[in-house]
mmCIF file of C-alpha atoms and ligand atoms in Angstrom:
data_model
loop_
_atom_site.group_PDB
_atom_site.id
_atom_site.type_symbol
_atom_site.label_atom_id
_atom_site.label_comp_id
_atom_site.label_asym_id
_atom_site.label_seq_id
_atom_site.Cartn_x
_atom_site.Cartn_y
_atom_site.Cartn_z
ATOM 1 C CA MET A 138 -39.824 47.807 54.611
ATOM 2 C CA ASN A 139 -40.887 44.195 54.860
ATOM 3 C CA TRP A 140 -41.218 43.540 58.681
ATOM 4 C CA LYS A 141 -41.440 39.675 59.142
ATOM 5 C CA LEU A 142 -42.998 39.039 62.475
ATOM 6 C CA ALA A 143 -41.825 36.088 64.634
ATOM 7 C CA ALA A 144 -44.296 33.392 65.070
ATOM 8 C CA ARG A 145 -44.667 34.248 68.778
ATOM 9 C CA ALA A 146 -45.372 37.804 67.981
ATOM 10 C CA GLU A 147 -48.194 36.651 65.579
ATOM 11 C CA LYS A 148 -49.725 34.786 68.607
ATOM 12 C CA MET A 149 -49.684 37.992 70.910
ATOM 13 C CA ASN A 150 -52.969 39.567 71.355
ATOM 14 C CA PRO A 151 -53.922 43.015 72.532
ATOM 15 C CA SER A 152 -55.151 42.791 76.155
ATOM 16 C CA VAL A 153 -58.932 42.551 76.168
ATOM 17 C CA ILE A 154 -58.969 44.476 79.250
ATOM 18 C CA ARG A 155 -56.848 47.388 77.821
ATOM 19 C CA GLU A 156 -59.242 47.600 74.887
ATOM 20 C CA ILE A 157 -62.143 47.859 77.261
ATOM 21 C CA LEU A 158 -60.406 50.394 79.389
ATOM 22 C CA LYS A 159 -60.087 52.527 76.417
ATOM 23 C CA VAL A 160 -63.923 52.714 76.093
ATOM 24 C CA THR A 161 -64.168 53.533 79.779
ATOM 25 C CA GLU A 162 -62.134 56.459 79.382
ATOM 26 C CA ARG A 163 -65.117 58.145 77.801
ATOM 27 C CA PRO A 164 -66.420 61.059 80.023
ATOM 28 C CA GLY A 165 -69.254 60.048 82.289
ATOM 29 C CA ILE A 166 -68.397 56.298 82.399
ATOM 30 C CA ILE A 167 -68.041 54.869 85.852
ATOM 31 C CA SER A 168 -65.562 52.058 85.363
ATOM 32 C CA LEU A 169 -65.744 48.913 87.487
ATOM 33 C CA ALA A 170 -63.521 47.238 84.907
ATOM 34 C CA GLY A 171 -59.907 48.204 85.686
ATOM 35 C CA GLY A 172 -57.729 46.486 88.148
ATOM 36 C CA LEU A 173 -56.369 49.804 89.440
ATOM 37 C CA PRO A 174 -55.766 50.244 93.073
ATOM 38 C CA SER A 175 -57.345 53.319 94.624
ATOM 39 C CA PRO A 176 -54.945 56.287 94.205
ATOM 40 C CA LYS A 177 -56.376 57.698 97.431
ATOM 41 C CA THR A 178 -54.192 54.946 99.182
ATOM 42 C CA PHE A 179 -50.952 56.049 97.422
ATOM 43 C CA PRO A 180 -48.600 57.454 100.300
ATOM 44 C CA VAL A 181 -47.508 60.494 98.158
ATOM 45 C CA LYS A 182 -46.215 62.454 101.182
ATOM 46 C CA ALA A 183 -43.994 59.529 102.383
ATOM 47 C CA PHE A 184 -42.608 59.105 98.954
ATOM 48 C CA ALA A 185 -41.875 62.807 98.501
ATOM 49 C CA GLU A 186 -39.891 62.637 101.850
ATOM 50 C CA ALA A 187 -38.121 59.354 100.930
ATOM 51 C CA CYS A 188 -37.276 60.718 97.476
ATOM 52 C CA ALA A 189 -35.472 63.761 99.053
ATOM 53 C CA ALA A 190 -33.843 61.418 101.612
ATOM 54 C CA VAL A 191 -32.556 58.956 99.010
ATOM 55 C CA LEU A 192 -31.200 61.836 96.796
ATOM 56 C CA HIS A 193 -29.601 63.571 99.834
ATOM 57 C CA ASN A 194 -28.145 60.467 101.422
ATOM 58 C CA ASP A 195 -27.370 58.086 98.474
ATOM 59 C CA GLY A 196 -27.992 60.174 95.324
ATOM 60 C CA GLU A 197 -25.057 58.787 93.381
ATOM 61 C CA ALA A 198 -25.696 55.190 94.054
ATOM 62 C CA ALA A 199 -29.461 55.661 93.585
ATOM 63 C CA LEU A 200 -28.694 56.927 90.076
ATOM 64 C CA GLN A 201 -26.218 54.278 89.179
ATOM 65 C CA TYR A 202 -26.494 50.844 87.627
ATOM 66 C CA ALA A 203 -27.201 48.175 90.398
ATOM 67 C CA ALA A 204 -27.254 44.488 91.040
ATOM 68 C CA SER A 205 -29.633 42.231 89.128
ATOM 69 C CA GLU A 206 -30.766 40.499 92.241
ATOM 70 C CA GLY A 207 -32.061 43.713 93.747
ATOM 71 C CA HIS A 208 -31.038 46.160 96.552
ATOM 72 C CA ALA A 209 -29.797 43.982 99.430
ATOM 73 C CA PRO A 210 -31.548 45.903 102.171
ATOM 74 C CA LEU A 211 -34.846 45.531 100.118
ATOM 75 C CA ARG A 212 -34.256 41.808 99.668
ATOM 76 C CA GLU A 213 -33.755 41.513 103.413
ATOM 77 C CA ALA A 214 -36.859 43.488 104.267
ATOM 78 C CA VAL A 215 -38.879 41.166 101.848
ATOM 79 C CA ALA A 216 -37.426 38.183 103.526
ATOM 80 C CA LYS A 217 -38.376 39.440 106.946
ATOM 81 C CA MET A 218 -41.929 40.287 105.801
ATOM 82 C CA LEU A 219 -42.833 36.907 104.723
ATOM 83 C CA PRO A 220 -44.416 34.370 107.135
ATOM 84 C CA TRP A 221 -41.881 31.436 106.688
ATOM 85 C CA LYS A 222 -38.165 31.351 106.930
ATOM 86 C CA VAL A 223 -36.710 32.916 103.620
ATOM 87 C CA ASP A 224 -33.019 33.522 102.939
ATOM 88 C CA PRO A 225 -32.674 36.923 101.393
ATOM 89 C CA ASP A 226 -30.382 35.235 98.814
ATOM 90 C CA GLN A 227 -33.559 33.625 97.448
ATOM 91 C CA VAL A 228 -35.217 36.904 96.880
ATOM 92 C CA LEU A 229 -35.172 38.329 93.448
ATOM 93 C CA ILE A 230 -36.580 41.997 93.107
ATOM 94 C CA THR A 231 -38.515 42.197 89.882
ATOM 95 C CA THR A 232 -40.104 44.993 87.762
ATOM 96 C CA GLY A 233 -43.517 44.193 89.057
ATOM 97 C CA SER A 234 -44.663 40.742 89.746
ATOM 98 C CA GLN A 235 -45.730 40.822 86.069
ATOM 99 C CA GLN A 236 -42.094 40.496 85.220
ATOM 100 C CA GLY A 237 -41.771 37.461 87.499
ATOM 101 C CA LEU A 238 -44.405 35.714 85.379
ATOM 102 C CA ASP A 239 -42.400 36.606 82.184
ATOM 103 C CA LEU A 240 -39.131 35.307 83.689
ATOM 104 C CA ILE A 241 -40.739 32.079 84.923
ATOM 105 C CA ALA A 242 -42.261 31.487 81.427
ATOM 106 C CA LYS A 243 -38.884 32.063 79.815
ATOM 107 C CA VAL A 244 -37.026 29.717 82.248
ATOM 108 C CA LEU A 245 -39.617 26.981 82.615
ATOM 109 C CA LEU A 246 -41.731 26.766 79.353
ATOM 110 C CA ASP A 247 -40.995 25.219 75.948
ATOM 111 C CA PRO A 248 -43.513 25.334 72.940
ATOM 112 C CA GLY A 249 -46.170 22.754 73.878
ATOM 113 C CA SER A 250 -45.267 22.586 77.559
ATOM 114 C CA ARG A 251 -48.234 22.053 79.707
ATOM 115 C CA VAL A 252 -49.032 24.638 82.321
ATOM 116 C CA LEU A 253 -51.872 24.065 84.802
ATOM 117 C CA VAL A 254 -53.990 27.120 85.583
ATOM 118 C CA GLU A 255 -57.094 27.837 87.683
ATOM 119 C CA THR A 256 -60.672 28.232 86.070
ATOM 120 C CA PRO A 257 -60.731 31.196 85.643
ATOM 121 C CA THR A 258 -57.230 32.646 86.128
ATOM 122 C CA TYR A 259 -55.288 35.987 85.961
ATOM 123 C CA LEU A 260 -55.398 37.138 82.275
ATOM 124 C CA GLY A 261 -52.050 38.797 82.523
ATOM 125 C CA ALA A 262 -50.377 35.508 83.470
ATOM 126 C CA LEU A 263 -51.858 33.898 80.277
ATOM 127 C CA GLN A 264 -50.401 36.819 78.328
ATOM 128 C CA ALA A 265 -47.023 36.452 80.020
ATOM 129 C CA PHE A 266 -46.870 32.651 79.277
ATOM 130 C CA SER A 267 -48.253 32.706 75.801
ATOM 131 C CA PRO A 268 -45.078 33.857 73.883
ATOM 132 C CA MET A 269 -43.371 30.742 74.961
ATOM 133 C CA GLU A 270 -46.293 28.951 73.269
ATOM 134 C CA PRO A 271 -47.200 26.584 76.135
ATOM 135 C CA GLN A 272 -50.494 24.630 76.402
ATOM 136 C CA ALA A 273 -52.531 26.129 79.227
ATOM 137 C CA VAL A 274 -54.690 23.541 80.882
ATOM 138 C CA SER A 275 -57.577 24.628 83.027
ATOM 139 C CA VAL A 276 -57.975 22.854 86.386
ATOM 140 C CA ALA A 277 -61.465 22.649 87.683
ATOM 141 C CA SER A 278 -61.962 25.041 90.590
ATOM 142 C CA ASP A 279 -64.787 25.919 92.992
ATOM 143 C CA ALA A 280 -65.440 28.526 95.738
ATOM 144 C CA GLU A 281 -62.471 26.938 97.714
ATOM 145 C CA GLY A 282 -59.992 27.325 94.972
ATOM 146 C CA VAL A 283 -58.441 24.822 92.654
ATOM 147 C CA ILE A 284 -59.739 21.253 93.075
ATOM 148 C CA SER A 285 -56.749 19.141 94.186
ATOM 149 C CA GLU A 286 -58.159 15.936 92.577
ATOM 150 C CA ASP A 287 -58.355 17.492 89.169
ATOM 151 C CA LEU A 288 -54.846 19.088 89.704
ATOM 152 C CA ALA A 289 -53.512 15.643 90.498
ATOM 153 C CA ALA A 290 -55.198 14.146 87.421
ATOM 154 C CA LYS A 291 -53.494 16.725 85.156
ATOM 155 C CA ALA A 292 -50.188 16.960 86.865
ATOM 156 C CA GLU A 293 -48.235 14.427 84.875
ATOM 157 C CA GLY A 294 -45.651 16.090 82.746
ATOM 158 C CA ALA A 295 -46.828 19.671 83.538
ATOM 159 C CA ARG A 296 -44.108 22.282 84.053
ATOM 160 C CA PHE A 297 -45.885 23.970 86.872
ATOM 161 C CA ALA A 298 -49.423 24.932 88.349
ATOM 162 C CA TYR A 299 -49.909 28.631 88.395
ATOM 163 C CA LEU A 300 -52.059 29.395 91.550
ATOM 164 C CA LEU A 301 -53.454 32.511 93.169
ATOM 165 C CA PRO A 302 -54.762 31.348 96.590
ATOM 166 C CA ASN A 303 -55.628 34.850 98.081
ATOM 167 C CA PHE A 304 -58.474 36.984 96.896
ATOM 168 C CA GLN A 305 -57.923 35.733 93.346
ATOM 169 C CA ASN A 306 -57.943 38.013 90.280
ATOM 170 C CA PRO A 307 -60.539 37.846 88.727
ATOM 171 C CA THR A 308 -62.999 35.950 91.073
ATOM 172 C CA GLY A 309 -61.901 37.283 94.573
ATOM 173 C CA ARG A 310 -61.971 33.849 95.986
ATOM 174 C CA THR A 311 -59.637 32.471 98.637
ATOM 175 C CA MET A 312 -58.362 28.954 98.777
ATOM 176 C CA THR A 313 -59.298 27.367 102.071
ATOM 177 C CA GLU A 314 -56.945 25.861 104.588
ATOM 178 C CA ALA A 315 -58.160 22.358 103.749
ATOM 179 C CA ARG A 316 -57.703 22.939 100.160
ATOM 180 C CA ARG A 317 -54.184 24.254 100.714
ATOM 181 C CA VAL A 318 -53.155 21.115 102.512
ATOM 182 C CA ALA A 319 -54.728 19.067 99.723
ATOM 183 C CA VAL A 320 -53.139 21.080 96.893
ATOM 184 C CA ILE A 321 -49.709 20.785 98.438
ATOM 185 C CA ALA A 322 -50.058 17.005 99.110
ATOM 186 C CA ALA A 323 -51.162 16.486 95.534
ATOM 187 C CA ALA A 324 -48.391 18.521 94.166
ATOM 188 C CA LYS A 325 -45.775 16.799 96.221
ATOM 189 C CA LYS A 326 -46.928 13.419 95.277
ATOM 190 C CA ALA A 327 -46.911 14.327 91.657
ATOM 191 C CA GLY A 328 -43.618 16.299 91.741
ATOM 192 C CA LEU A 329 -45.537 19.219 90.340
ATOM 193 C CA PRO A 330 -43.862 22.584 90.908
ATOM 194 C CA ILE A 331 -46.239 25.370 91.955
ATOM 195 C CA VAL A 332 -45.902 29.156 90.997
ATOM 196 C CA GLU A 333 -47.886 31.053 93.799
ATOM 197 C CA ASP A 334 -48.943 34.601 92.818
ATOM 198 C CA ASN A 335 -49.948 36.674 95.907
ATOM 199 C CA PRO A 336 -50.253 40.347 95.071
ATOM 200 C CA TYR A 337 -53.466 40.693 97.154
ATOM 201 C CA GLY A 338 -52.620 38.731 100.205
ATOM 202 C CA GLU A 339 -52.138 41.685 102.488
ATOM 203 C CA LEU A 340 -55.502 43.288 101.651
ATOM 204 C CA TRP A 341 -57.626 41.178 103.911
ATOM 205 C CA PHE A 342 -60.753 42.600 105.487
ATOM 206 C CA ASP A 343 -61.514 40.705 108.557
ATOM 207 C CA GLU A 344 -58.779 38.103 109.057
ATOM 208 C CA ALA A 345 -55.550 37.085 107.287
ATOM 209 C CA PRO A 346 -55.774 34.381 104.862
ATOM 210 C CA PRO A 347 -54.192 30.894 105.603
ATOM 211 C CA LEU A 348 -50.390 30.486 105.298
ATOM 212 C CA PRO A 349 -49.127 30.640 101.568
ATOM 213 C CA LEU A 350 -48.627 27.433 99.697
ATOM 214 C CA THR A 351 -44.919 28.221 99.490
ATOM 215 C CA ALA A 352 -44.522 28.348 103.335
ATOM 216 C CA ARG A 353 -45.742 24.706 103.181
ATOM 217 C CA ASN A 354 -43.340 23.486 100.675
ATOM 218 C CA PRO A 355 -40.552 26.180 99.827
ATOM 219 C CA GLU A 356 -38.516 23.746 97.666
ATOM 220 C CA GLY A 357 -41.522 22.995 95.483
ATOM 221 C CA CYS A 358 -42.695 26.583 94.854
ATOM 222 C CA ILE A 359 -41.782 29.856 93.378
ATOM 223 C CA TYR A 360 -43.534 32.765 95.155
ATOM 224 C CA LEU A 361 -44.491 36.083 93.659
ATOM 225 C CA GLY A 362 -45.193 39.237 95.478
ATOM 226 C CA SER A 363 -45.718 42.844 94.611
ATOM 227 C CA PHE A 364 -45.487 46.323 96.132
ATOM 228 C CA SER A 365 -48.221 47.489 93.748
ATOM 229 C CA LYS A 366 -51.215 46.886 95.902
ATOM 230 C CA VAL A 367 -49.725 47.953 99.287
ATOM 231 C CA LEU A 368 -47.621 51.002 98.145
ATOM 232 C CA ALA A 369 -48.107 52.026 94.445
ATOM 233 C CA PRO A 370 -48.336 50.100 91.008
ATOM 234 C CA GLY A 371 -46.286 52.968 89.322
ATOM 235 C CA LEU A 372 -43.237 52.009 91.168
ATOM 236 C CA ARG A 373 -43.155 48.754 89.181
ATOM 237 C CA LEU A 374 -41.604 46.780 91.910
ATOM 238 C CA GLY A 375 -42.265 43.242 92.819
ATOM 239 C CA PHE A 376 -40.341 40.172 94.137
ATOM 240 C CA MET A 377 -39.865 36.538 93.608
ATOM 241 C CA VAL A 378 -38.857 33.860 96.250
ATOM 242 C CA ALA A 379 -37.337 30.890 94.306
ATOM 243 C CA PRO A 380 -35.667 27.811 95.590
ATOM 244 C CA LYS A 381 -31.860 27.916 95.292
ATOM 245 C CA SER A 382 -31.869 25.221 92.586
ATOM 246 C CA ILE A 383 -33.674 27.482 90.050
ATOM 247 C CA TYR A 384 -32.801 30.911 91.263
ATOM 248 C CA PRO A 385 -29.577 31.246 89.095
ATOM 249 C CA LYS A 386 -31.527 30.685 85.838
ATOM 250 C CA LEU A 387 -34.344 33.257 86.891
ATOM 251 C CA LEU A 388 -31.547 35.694 87.627
ATOM 252 C CA GLN A 389 -29.909 35.165 84.286
ATOM 253 C CA ALA A 390 -33.477 35.746 82.612
ATOM 254 C CA LYS A 391 -33.797 38.854 84.745
ATOM 255 C CA GLN A 392 -30.232 40.156 83.574
ATOM 256 C CA ALA A 393 -31.155 39.702 80.012
ATOM 257 C CA ALA A 394 -34.567 41.370 80.399
ATOM 258 C CA ASP A 395 -33.599 44.681 82.057
ATOM 259 C CA LEU A 396 -30.326 44.230 83.842
ATOM 260 C CA HIS A 397 -32.114 45.244 87.216
ATOM 261 C CA SER A 398 -35.286 46.861 88.500
ATOM 262 C CA PRO A 399 -35.094 50.719 88.993
ATOM 263 C CA ILE A 400 -32.598 51.138 91.985
ATOM 264 C CA PHE A 401 -33.911 54.446 92.710
ATOM 265 C CA ASN A 402 -37.399 53.119 93.359
ATOM 266 C CA GLN A 403 -35.909 50.202 95.300
ATOM 267 C CA ARG A 404 -34.111 52.636 97.654
ATOM 268 C CA MET A 405 -37.178 54.795 98.000
ATOM 269 C CA VAL A 406 -39.220 51.840 98.987
ATOM 270 C CA CYS A 407 -36.751 50.872 101.645
ATOM 271 C CA GLU A 408 -36.789 54.252 103.029
ATOM 272 C CA VAL A 409 -40.474 54.455 103.073
ATOM 273 C CA MET A 410 -40.789 51.054 104.715
ATOM 274 C CA LYS A 411 -38.281 51.706 107.533
ATOM 275 C CA ASP A 412 -39.976 52.226 110.978
ATOM 276 C CA GLY A 413 -42.769 49.783 110.250
ATOM 277 C CA PHE A 414 -44.609 52.096 107.762
ATOM 278 C CA LEU A 415 -46.444 49.223 106.097
ATOM 279 C CA GLU A 416 -47.983 48.077 109.506
ATOM 280 C CA ARG A 417 -49.569 51.585 109.743
ATOM 281 C CA HIS A 418 -50.542 52.010 106.155
ATOM 282 C CA VAL A 419 -51.869 48.720 104.955
ATOM 283 C CA PRO A 420 -54.705 48.713 107.533
ATOM 284 C CA THR A 421 -55.904 51.964 106.124
ATOM 285 C CA ILE A 422 -56.146 50.327 102.698
ATOM 286 C CA ARG A 423 -57.911 47.361 104.148
ATOM 287 C CA ALA A 424 -60.565 49.652 105.793
ATOM 288 C CA ARG A 425 -61.172 51.610 102.662
ATOM 289 C CA TYR A 426 -61.483 48.621 100.507
ATOM 290 C CA LYS A 427 -63.737 46.810 102.930
ATOM 291 C CA GLY A 428 -66.114 49.807 102.956
ATOM 292 C CA GLN A 429 -66.129 49.767 99.246
ATOM 293 C CA ARG A 430 -66.756 46.121 99.155
ATOM 294 C CA ASP A 431 -69.614 46.428 101.548
ATOM 295 C CA ALA A 432 -71.128 49.214 99.409
ATOM 296 C CA MET A 433 -70.970 47.045 96.313
ATOM 297 C CA VAL A 434 -72.428 44.160 98.022
ATOM 298 C CA ALA A 435 -75.270 46.062 99.518
ATOM 299 C CA ALA A 436 -75.936 47.714 95.918
ATOM 300 C CA LEU A 437 -75.930 44.378 94.271
ATOM 301 C CA ARG A 438 -78.349 42.928 96.768
ATOM 302 C CA ARG A 439 -80.702 46.023 96.382
ATOM 303 C CA GLU A 440 -80.430 46.378 92.595
ATOM 304 C CA MET A 441 -80.207 42.773 91.383
ATOM 305 C CA LYS A 442 -83.060 41.564 93.546
ATOM 306 C CA GLY A 443 -85.237 39.048 91.669
ATOM 307 C CA LEU A 444 -82.708 38.808 88.645
ATOM 308 C CA ASP A 445 -81.155 35.483 89.501
ATOM 309 C CA VAL A 446 -77.699 36.976 89.510
ATOM 310 C CA GLU A 447 -75.121 35.133 91.578
ATOM 311 C CA PHE A 448 -72.087 36.913 93.199
ATOM 312 C CA ASN A 449 -69.584 36.128 95.915
ATOM 313 C CA VAL A 450 -68.630 38.348 98.915
ATOM 314 C CA PRO A 451 -64.781 38.404 98.760
ATOM 315 C CA ALA A 452 -62.909 38.421 102.095
ATOM 316 C CA GLY A 453 -60.292 40.854 100.653
ATOM 317 C CA GLY A 454 -58.577 42.021 97.608
ATOM 318 C CA MET A 455 -60.124 44.197 94.910
ATOM 319 C CA PHE A 456 -62.541 42.080 92.899
ATOM 320 C CA LEU A 457 -66.042 40.559 92.987
ATOM 321 C CA TRP A 458 -67.236 37.921 90.527
ATOM 322 C CA LEU A 459 -70.790 37.823 89.074
ATOM 323 C CA ARG A 460 -72.763 35.259 87.266
ATOM 324 C CA MET A 461 -75.681 36.388 85.175
ATOM 325 C CA PRO A 462 -78.957 34.404 84.516
ATOM 326 C CA GLU A 463 -79.213 31.702 82.004
ATOM 327 C CA GLY A 464 -78.921 32.665 78.390
ATOM 328 C CA MET A 465 -77.120 35.932 79.095
ATOM 329 C CA ASP A 466 -73.732 36.816 77.552
ATOM 330 C CA THR A 467 -71.691 39.589 79.298
ATOM 331 C CA VAL A 468 -69.818 40.374 76.021
ATOM 332 C CA ALA A 469 -73.123 41.293 74.619
ATOM 333 C CA LEU A 470 -74.159 43.099 77.839
ATOM 334 C CA LEU A 471 -71.139 45.373 77.834
ATOM 335 C CA PRO A 472 -72.160 47.860 75.216
ATOM 336 C CA LYS A 473 -75.543 48.229 76.783
ATOM 337 C CA ALA A 474 -73.956 48.859 80.140
ATOM 338 C CA VAL A 475 -71.489 51.360 78.713
ATOM 339 C CA ASP A 476 -74.471 53.118 77.125
ATOM 340 C CA ARG A 477 -75.902 53.518 80.640
ATOM 341 C CA GLY A 478 -72.672 54.847 81.936
ATOM 342 C CA VAL A 479 -70.952 51.694 83.524
ATOM 343 C CA ALA A 480 -68.227 49.440 82.443
ATOM 344 C CA PHE A 481 -67.074 46.030 83.650
ATOM 345 C CA VAL A 482 -64.904 43.185 82.287
ATOM 346 C CA PRO A 483 -66.681 40.224 80.757
ATOM 347 C CA GLY A 484 -65.439 36.914 82.277
ATOM 348 C CA LEU A 485 -64.475 35.116 79.020
ATOM 349 C CA PRO A 486 -60.785 36.397 78.573
ATOM 350 C CA PHE A 487 -59.888 34.991 82.047
ATOM 351 C CA TYR A 488 -60.446 31.415 80.904
ATOM 352 C CA ALA A 489 -57.740 29.369 79.515
ATOM 353 C CA GLY A 490 -60.237 26.714 78.082
ATOM 354 C CA GLU A 491 -63.836 27.017 77.434
ATOM 355 C CA GLY A 492 -65.224 29.921 79.474
ATOM 356 C CA ASP A 493 -68.606 30.813 81.122
ATOM 357 C CA ALA A 494 -69.980 33.592 79.065
ATOM 358 C CA ARG A 495 -72.346 34.445 81.865
ATOM 359 C CA THR A 496 -69.608 35.749 84.138
ATOM 360 C CA MET A 497 -68.108 39.226 84.737
ATOM 361 C CA ARG A 498 -65.462 40.796 87.130
ATOM 362 C CA LEU A 499 -66.163 43.985 89.008
ATOM 363 C CA SER A 500 -63.562 45.935 90.758
ATOM 364 C CA PHE A 501 -64.953 47.711 94.002
ATOM 365 C CA VAL A 502 -61.837 49.808 94.791
ATOM 366 C CA THR A 503 -61.547 52.423 92.063
ATOM 367 C CA ALA A 504 -64.974 54.030 92.220
ATOM 368 C CA SER A 505 -66.290 55.909 95.254
ATOM 369 C CA GLU A 506 -69.139 54.518 97.331
ATOM 370 C CA GLU A 507 -71.531 56.954 95.630
ATOM 371 C CA GLU A 508 -70.316 55.995 92.244
ATOM 372 C CA ILE A 509 -70.593 52.273 93.086
ATOM 373 C CA ASP A 510 -74.350 52.812 94.015
ATOM 374 C CA LYS A 511 -75.086 54.549 90.656
ATOM 375 C CA ALA A 512 -73.007 52.128 88.598
ATOM 376 C CA ILE A 513 -74.608 48.928 90.011
ATOM 377 C CA ALA A 514 -78.154 50.630 89.540
ATOM 378 C CA ALA A 515 -77.139 51.321 85.833
ATOM 379 C CA LEU A 516 -75.801 47.673 85.525
ATOM 380 C CA ALA A 517 -79.039 46.277 86.870
ATOM 381 C CA GLY A 518 -80.978 48.451 84.273
ATOM 382 C CA ALA A 519 -78.675 46.976 81.434
ATOM 383 C CA VAL A 520 -79.147 43.292 82.851
ATOM 384 C CA ARG A 521 -82.965 43.912 82.889
ATOM 385 C CA GLU A 522 -82.864 45.153 79.356
ATOM 386 C CA GLN A 523 -80.827 42.236 78.073
ATOM 387 C CA LEU A 524 -82.823 39.795 80.021
ATOM 388 C CA ALA A 525 -86.062 40.993 78.177
ATOM 389 C CA HIS A 526 -84.290 40.341 74.877
ATOM 390 C CA VAL A 527 -83.120 36.797 76.088
ATOM 391 C CA VAL A 528 -86.775 35.970 77.190
ATOM 392 C CA ALA A 529 -88.221 37.438 73.959
ATOM 393 C CA ALA A 530 -85.775 35.291 71.796
ATOM 394 C CA LYS A 531 -86.556 32.220 73.756
ATOM 395 C CA THR A 532 -90.305 32.721 73.397
ATOM 396 C CA GLU A 533 -89.882 33.229 69.664
ATOM 397 C CA GLN A 534 -87.906 29.947 69.446
ATOM 398 C CA LEU A 535 -90.568 28.155 71.323
ATOM 399 C CA LEU A 536 -93.334 29.425 69.213
ATOM 400 C CA ALA A 537 -91.306 28.674 65.982
ATOM 401 C CA ALA A 538 -90.877 25.036 67.240
ATOM 402 C CA THR A 539 -94.656 24.659 68.153
ATOM 403 C CA PRO A 540 -96.522 22.915 65.375
HETATM 404 C C1 PLP B 273 -52.837 38.148 89.968
HETATM 405 C C2 PLP B 273 -51.934 39.296 89.553
HETATM 406 N N1 PLP B 273 -50.625 38.926 89.347
HETATM 407 C C3 PLP B 273 -49.699 39.858 88.949
HETATM 408 C C4 PLP B 273 -50.178 41.174 88.774
HETATM 409 C C5 PLP B 273 -49.085 42.207 88.251
HETATM 410 O O1 PLP B 273 -48.771 43.038 89.304
HETATM 411 P P1 PLP B 273 -47.559 44.000 89.327
HETATM 412 O O2 PLP B 273 -46.735 43.743 87.967
HETATM 413 O O3 PLP B 273 -48.083 45.403 89.387
HETATM 414 O O4 PLP B 273 -46.900 43.553 90.485
HETATM 415 C C6 PLP B 273 -51.400 41.543 88.891
HETATM 416 C C7 PLP B 273 -51.853 42.897 88.569
HETATM 417 O O5 PLP B 273 -52.988 43.303 88.681
HETATM 418 C C8 PLP B 273 -52.311 40.518 89.351
HETATM 419 O O6 PLP B 273 -53.577 40.797 89.496
#
């Protein structure tokens, strides 16, 4: 049979991360590569009870087709959870926030449309946008988030800016209050819509992050949230809050995509969340992840001493971002690290434009604290080995250039 692929399918690439994860499934490898929440945080017992209750109380409705907008009580609960005034009619329950990105791409992007993204940005968003064949434009970013002046300079004609203000994937950085004010002012002035992706916002360690961008300009933003990091990713439940002017189009795209998100799961989440469950549960995730972050930071300080490796100390979320010494390439480093029993994700796939080959993302939540210690020691060993090659190659070059 002669299968002729659509042009957009030709452009789809396997996720680099998934390919890397395959390597990390080898026995004996400690993976700091995946973006998986710790399974120890999954409230299995609460779900067992909720599952029985849903089947007992609403079994038939829970197994029937349902509304595309989502289960009304869940939409109401989401609206109540958010720190600005949200009408439940603006909430669209999605099959993970990843589906939100897909629906937004379908509704807002044409081939060649400009979409502004952070440097670096969430790889899964680039993947969700790419079938619509947009032009992803990198906006300069620093430790405080996206730089508002560069955002303003690139805003003209862009369909939207895709921003991750809290504990960003991949860098773990958080946009400061001042930067949020500046970004909203720049976006308002330019008439630039913002898509705010916030799956990690609840996972703060010492203090809650500043108010979301959407809270500051609800008419100019679409907000994406997720139950993946506060309950469990296997539920595949997320949500979108969209201005009323754009909501009907997103809903039509949702209907065409999957009719509705699993109603059984939506009802279970409602059941689990009743009586303020999240207020008791989420602090336990924060405490666990904070301990793991501390373990990784301590291990990095110990093992990378003298190596000129830069890294941040994220105030929440799941990821930490490293920058290797000059001349190093983390794609080349990866096989050496895997040989020593540790995996990470090289930074390059997270850049829409030219990337920094010296960067890598480490997750501190999937491995235990003992494993983190072992993994960082192994990684430091691989860095030393690679660095010796880099220095040797440089010396050779210098000698060759010396008359
Ligand atoms: C920034 C970001 N957005 C969206 C997602 C998708 O999450 P989900 O579809 O599980 O809600 C992820 C997953 O890791 C993410 O890191």
